[in-house]
Coordinates of C-alpha atoms in Angstrom, one line a residue:
M5 CA -16.9 46.1 55.7
I6 CA -13.4 45.0 56.7
T7 CA -10.7 47.6 56.1
L8 CA -7.1 46.8 55.1
G9 CA -5.9 48.1 58.6
E10 CA -8.4 45.8 60.4
F11 CA -7.5 42.8 58.2
I12 CA -3.8 43.3 58.8
V13 CA -4.3 43.4 62.5
Q14 CA -6.5 40.3 62.4
K15 CA -3.8 38.4 60.5
Q16 CA -1.0 39.2 63.0
A17 CA -1.8 35.9 64.6
D18 CA -0.2 34.2 61.6
F19 CA 3.1 35.6 62.8
P20 CA 3.5 34.7 66.5
E21 CA 7.1 36.0 66.5
A22 CA 6.0 39.4 65.0
T23 CA 6.1 42.5 67.0
G24 CA 3.8 44.6 64.9
D25 CA 6.6 46.0 62.7
L26 CA 5.3 44.4 59.5
T27 CA 1.8 45.7 60.3
G28 CA 3.3 49.2 60.6
L29 CA 5.2 48.8 57.4
L30 CA 2.2 47.7 55.4
S31 CA 0.3 50.7 56.8
A32 CA 3.0 53.0 55.5
I33 CA 2.6 51.5 52.0
R34 CA -1.1 51.9 52.3
L35 CA -0.7 55.6 53.2
A36 CA 1.7 56.3 50.3
A37 CA -0.6 54.5 47.9
K38 CA -3.5 56.8 48.9
V39 CA -1.3 59.9 48.3
V40 CA -0.2 58.6 44.9
N41 CA -3.8 57.6 44.0
R42 CA -4.9 61.2 44.7
E43 CA -2.3 62.6 42.3
V44 CA -3.0 60.0 39.6
N45 CA -6.7 61.0 39.7
K46 CA -5.7 64.6 39.1
A47 CA -3.6 63.8 36.0
G48 CA -4.6 66.2 33.3
L49 CA -5.9 68.8 35.8
A50 CA -2.6 69.4 37.6
D51 CA 0.9 69.8 36.2
I52 CA 1.8 66.2 37.1
T53 CA 1.8 64.5 33.7
G54 CA 4.6 64.4 31.1
A55 CA 8.4 63.9 31.3
V56 CA 10.8 65.6 33.6
G57 CA 13.5 65.7 31.0
E58 CA 15.8 63.2 32.7
Q59 CA 16.5 59.4 32.5
N60 CA 16.5 57.0 35.4
I61 CA 19.2 54.3 35.9
Q62 CA 17.4 52.1 33.5
G63 CA 17.9 54.6 30.7
E64 CA 14.2 55.3 30.6
E65 CA 12.7 58.8 30.5
Q66 CA 11.3 59.7 33.9
Q67 CA 7.8 60.9 34.1
K68 CA 6.8 63.5 36.7
L69 CA 4.6 61.0 38.5
D70 CA 7.6 58.5 38.6
V71 CA 9.5 61.0 40.6
Y72 CA 6.6 62.0 42.7
A73 CA 5.6 58.4 43.6
N74 CA 9.2 57.5 44.4
E75 CA 9.5 60.4 46.8
K76 CA 6.2 59.7 48.5
F77 CA 7.0 56.0 49.1
K78 CA 10.5 56.8 50.3
A79 CA 9.2 59.4 52.8
A80 CA 6.4 57.1 54.1
L81 CA 8.8 54.1 54.5
E82 CA 11.4 56.2 56.3
A83 CA 9.0 57.9 58.6
R84 CA 7.5 54.8 60.3
G85 CA 10.8 53.4 61.5
E86 CA 10.2 49.8 60.4
V87 CA 12.4 50.0 57.4
C88 CA 16.2 50.3 57.3
G89 CA 16.5 51.0 53.6
M90 CA 14.8 50.7 50.2
A91 CA 15.7 50.1 46.6
S92 CA 13.7 51.6 43.7
E93 CA 13.6 51.5 40.0
E94 CA 14.1 55.3 40.1
E95 CA 17.3 55.2 42.2
E96 CA 20.7 54.2 41.0
D97 CA 21.8 52.8 44.3
Y98 CA 19.9 51.6 47.4
V99 CA 18.7 54.2 49.8
V100 CA 19.9 54.0 53.5
F101 CA 17.6 55.3 56.1
D102 CA 20.4 56.2 58.5
S103 CA 18.8 57.1 61.8
E104 CA 19.1 55.2 65.0
V105 CA 15.5 54.0 64.8
N106 CA 15.8 53.0 61.1
N107 CA 19.2 51.2 61.7
N108 CA 17.4 49.0 64.3
A109 CA 14.6 48.2 61.8
K110 CA 14.4 44.6 60.5
Y111 CA 12.9 45.1 57.0
V112 CA 14.0 46.3 53.6
V113 CA 11.7 47.3 50.8
L114 CA 12.2 47.1 47.0
T115 CA 9.7 48.9 44.8
D116 CA 8.7 50.0 41.4
P117 CA 6.9 53.1 42.6
L118 CA 4.9 53.7 39.3
D119 CA 4.8 50.7 36.9
G120 CA 3.6 51.6 33.4
S121 CA 4.2 55.3 33.8
S122 CA 4.3 55.8 30.0
N123 CA 0.5 55.2 30.1
I124 CA -0.2 58.1 32.5
D125 CA -0.9 60.7 29.8
V126 CA -3.5 58.5 28.1
N127 CA -5.5 57.4 31.2
V128 CA -4.5 53.7 31.1
S129 CA -4.1 51.7 34.3
I130 CA -0.8 52.0 36.1
G131 CA 0.5 50.6 39.4
T132 CA 2.9 50.3 42.2
I133 CA 4.8 47.1 43.0
F134 CA 6.5 46.3 46.3
S135 CA 8.6 43.6 47.9
I136 CA 9.6 43.1 51.6
Y137 CA 12.5 41.2 53.1
K138 CA 14.0 40.8 56.5
R139 CA 17.5 42.2 56.5
V140 CA 20.5 39.8 56.7
S141 CA 22.9 42.4 58.2
P142 CA 23.0 43.0 61.9
R143 CA 20.3 45.3 63.4
G144 CA 21.7 48.5 64.7
T145 CA 24.0 49.0 61.7
P146 CA 23.3 50.7 58.3
V147 CA 21.7 48.5 55.6
T148 CA 24.0 46.8 53.1
L149 CA 23.7 45.7 49.5
E150 CA 23.4 42.1 50.6
D151 CA 20.2 42.9 52.4
F152 CA 18.6 43.5 48.9
L153 CA 20.4 40.8 46.9
Q154 CA 18.2 38.0 48.3
P155 CA 16.4 35.4 46.2
G156 CA 12.6 35.9 46.0
N157 CA 11.9 32.9 48.1
Q158 CA 13.1 34.9 51.1
Q159 CA 10.3 37.5 50.7
V160 CA 8.1 38.0 53.8
A161 CA 5.5 40.0 51.9
A162 CA 4.8 41.4 48.5
G163 CA 2.1 43.2 46.7
Y164 CA 1.0 45.8 44.2
V165 CA -1.5 48.7 43.8
I166 CA -3.4 49.1 40.6
Y167 CA -4.7 52.6 39.8
G168 CA -7.5 51.9 37.3
S169 CA -11.3 52.2 37.1
S170 CA -11.0 51.6 40.8
T171 CA -7.8 51.5 42.9
V172 CA -7.0 48.1 44.3
L173 CA -4.2 47.0 46.7
V174 CA -3.3 43.3 46.5
Y175 CA -0.8 41.7 48.9
S176 CA 0.4 38.5 50.5
T177 CA 2.4 37.7 53.6
G178 CA 2.6 34.0 52.6
H179 CA -0.9 33.1 53.8
G180 CA -2.9 33.6 50.6
V181 CA -3.5 36.6 48.4
H182 CA -6.0 39.3 49.3
G183 CA -7.3 42.4 47.5
F184 CA -8.7 45.6 48.9
T185 CA -10.6 48.2 46.9
Y186 CA -10.2 51.9 47.8
D187 CA -13.3 53.7 48.8
P188 CA -12.6 57.4 48.2
S189 CA -15.7 58.5 50.1
L190 CA -14.4 57.0 53.3
G191 CA -10.7 57.1 52.5
V192 CA -10.1 53.4 53.3
F193 CA -9.2 50.2 51.4
A194 CA -12.0 47.7 52.0
L195 CA -11.6 43.9 51.6
S196 CA -13.1 43.0 48.2
H197 CA -11.1 39.9 47.1
E198 CA -10.2 37.4 49.9
N199 CA -8.0 34.4 49.2
I200 CA -7.6 35.0 45.5
C201 CA -6.9 31.8 43.5
T202 CA -5.9 31.9 39.9
P203 CA -7.2 29.2 37.5
E204 CA -4.7 26.4 36.5
D205 CA -5.6 27.1 32.9
G206 CA -6.5 30.3 31.2
L207 CA -7.7 31.7 27.9
I208 CA -5.7 34.9 27.7
Y209 CA -2.1 35.5 26.6
S210 CA -0.4 38.8 27.1
I211 CA 2.7 39.8 25.1
N212 CA 3.9 42.6 22.9
E213 CA 3.7 40.8 19.6
G214 CA 5.2 43.8 17.8
N215 CA 8.6 42.2 18.9
Y216 CA 7.7 38.8 17.5
I217 CA 10.6 38.7 15.0
K218 CA 13.0 39.2 17.9
F219 CA 11.7 36.5 20.2
P220 CA 13.4 33.1 20.8
D221 CA 12.0 30.2 18.8
G222 CA 10.3 28.6 21.8
V223 CA 8.3 31.8 22.4
K224 CA 7.4 32.0 18.8
M225 CA 6.1 28.4 18.9
Y226 CA 4.1 29.2 22.0
I227 CA 2.4 32.2 20.3
K228 CA 1.5 29.9 17.3
Y229 CA 0.2 27.4 19.9
C230 CA -2.1 30.1 21.4
Q231 CA -3.4 31.1 18.0
A232 CA -4.0 27.6 16.7
E233 CA -7.6 26.3 16.7
D234 CA -8.3 23.4 19.1
E235 CA -11.7 22.8 20.6
A236 CA -10.5 20.6 23.5
T237 CA -8.3 23.4 24.9
Q238 CA -10.6 26.3 23.8
R239 CA -8.0 27.7 21.5
P240 CA -7.3 30.1 19.9
F241 CA -6.7 32.1 23.1
T242 CA -7.5 35.8 23.4
A243 CA -4.6 38.3 23.1
R244 CA -4.8 41.1 25.7
Y245 CA -1.9 43.4 26.3
I246 CA -2.0 46.7 28.2
G247 CA 1.7 47.5 28.6
S248 CA 1.5 47.9 32.4
L249 CA 2.8 44.8 34.1
V250 CA 0.5 45.3 37.1
A251 CA -2.6 45.8 34.9
D252 CA -1.9 42.8 32.7
F253 CA -1.0 40.6 35.6
H254 CA -4.0 41.6 37.7
R255 CA -6.4 40.7 34.9
N256 CA -4.8 37.3 34.3
L257 CA -4.6 36.6 38.0
M258 CA -8.3 37.0 38.3
K259 CA -9.4 35.4 35.1
G260 CA -6.6 33.0 34.2
G261 CA -3.9 33.6 31.6
I262 CA -0.2 34.1 31.0
Y263 CA 2.0 37.2 30.8
L264 CA 5.1 36.9 28.7
Y265 CA 8.1 39.2 28.6
P266 CA 10.9 37.1 26.9
S267 CA 14.4 37.9 26.0
T268 CA 15.1 39.5 22.6
M269 CA 18.1 40.1 20.5
K270 CA 18.3 43.6 21.8
N271 CA 17.7 42.5 25.4
P272 CA 19.2 39.0 25.7
N273 CA 18.8 39.0 29.5
G274 CA 15.2 40.2 29.3
K275 CA 14.0 43.7 30.2
L276 CA 11.9 43.4 33.4
R277 CA 13.8 43.8 36.7
L278 CA 14.1 40.8 38.9
L279 CA 14.1 42.3 42.3
Y280 CA 11.3 44.8 42.3
E281 CA 9.1 43.6 39.4
C282 CA 9.4 39.9 38.8
N283 CA 10.1 38.6 42.4
P284 CA 7.0 40.3 44.0
I285 CA 4.7 39.3 41.2
A286 CA 6.1 35.7 41.3
Y287 CA 5.5 35.6 45.0
L288 CA 1.9 36.6 44.6
V289 CA 1.2 34.2 41.7
E290 CA 2.6 31.2 43.6
Q291 CA 0.5 32.2 46.7
A292 CA -2.5 32.2 44.4
G293 CA -1.7 28.8 42.9
G294 CA 0.1 29.9 39.7
R295 CA 3.6 29.7 38.4
A296 CA 6.4 32.1 37.5
S297 CA 9.5 31.2 35.5
D298 CA 12.4 32.7 33.4
G299 CA 11.7 29.9 30.9
Y300 CA 14.1 27.5 32.6
Q301 CA 13.8 27.9 36.3
R302 CA 11.6 29.2 39.1
I303 CA 11.9 33.0 39.3
L304 CA 11.9 32.9 43.1
D305 CA 15.0 30.6 43.2
I306 CA 17.2 33.0 41.2
K307 CA 20.1 34.4 43.3
P308 CA 20.5 38.0 42.3
T309 CA 23.9 39.5 41.7
E310 CA 23.0 43.1 41.1
L311 CA 20.4 45.6 42.2
H312 CA 18.8 46.3 38.8
Q313 CA 19.2 42.8 37.4
R314 CA 16.9 41.8 34.5
T315 CA 15.3 38.5 33.6
P316 CA 12.9 37.0 31.0
F317 CA 9.5 36.6 32.7
F318 CA 6.7 34.2 32.2
V319 CA 3.9 34.3 34.8
G320 CA 0.3 33.2 35.2
S321 CA -1.8 30.0 35.2
T322 CA 0.3 27.0 36.0
N323 CA -0.4 24.9 33.0
M324 CA 0.1 27.8 30.6
V325 CA 3.5 28.6 32.0
K326 CA 4.5 24.9 31.9
T327 CA 3.6 24.7 28.2
V328 CA 5.8 27.7 27.3
E329 CA 8.7 26.3 29.5
D330 CA 8.5 23.0 27.6
L331 CA 8.6 24.8 24.2
I332 CA 11.6 27.0 25.3
K333 CA 13.5 23.9 26.5
E334 CA 12.8 22.1 23.2
F335 CA 13.3 24.9 20.7
G336 CA 15.3 27.5 22.6

C-alpha cells in the first residue's frame, strides 16, 4: 500500500526546483480533509447539520458544516507556513495569513470547503475543492488580490475530496491525476486510482433539467441530442444528476460523461464560481484527457476580474464537450 504522503514525496522529483513547500501544503490539505471527514461521518449524531441562520457572500444559506470546514481548512493552511493567503466561497474577501513565516510563503490557495452542502442532511455525497497557485506579489510582503486573480492555466496543483460511500482525495500537480481512498482503520489515504484517464466519449449527461425552459437554445438542443435514439453513438444517453459538483464530476471522470451548468435568464453569467470551483475541476479534467469550457472558450484561459466571478461550465469527456460547444456556437 502506498499512502498519499509517500506518493507525494516520491513525486517531488517531478519538481527539481521545489523545496518541499508544495509537499507540506498538500499534507495540510490532507489533514484538514481527515478532520472534515470525521465530522461528516457524525452528521445526524452530533449537532453539526442544518443552517446557521446566516448567508455567505454568494447569498446562499450557510450550513453548519460549511462554516466548520472553512475554519478547519483555514487553520490547517495557515499553521504549516507554506501559504500566504487563501480565498474561500465562505469568505467575502481573501484571507491574509499575516505572519513573517506566511508572508515569505510562495503559494495561495482557493477553496470551496464544502461543495454540495445542501445535501448534508440527506446523506448524499459532498466534497471539498481546492486550487493552488504561486503568488505573483513579492515574497516577504502580504498577499494581494492579484495573487488570486490568475487564469486557471497558472495553477500548480488542484484537487478535490469526495465524502461519499468512501472518502477519496483526487489531485494533480500537472503530472497526471491520482486518487487516494481513505482507510479509517489506519487513518491514511491509500493510492487507489493512479493516472486516471477519462474516456473521450461517455454515456452520461449531468444537468438540472428542471431549469430547461431557462437554458440557452444551444443547451436545449444538446439535451435533445442526448435523448435522441441513435445506435451508432449509443444514444439515448443516461441522465445522472446528484447536485454536488464534486460527486457528479467524479462519476463522469471515472466512467465518461459530461457535466453541464449553463447560464440561465436568472443567472446570465452562470452560477458556478470560476476561481475555486471551475478552474480546479477544469485543471483536473484536462490532466485526465478531458475538456472544460464556458461554451465558447477554454475555462483555464479566462482571465478573472473578481474573486467570486461566475461562469457557465461544461466539463467532461472531450467529444461530448465539443458537441455542446458546437451547438452553442450555432444556436446560442
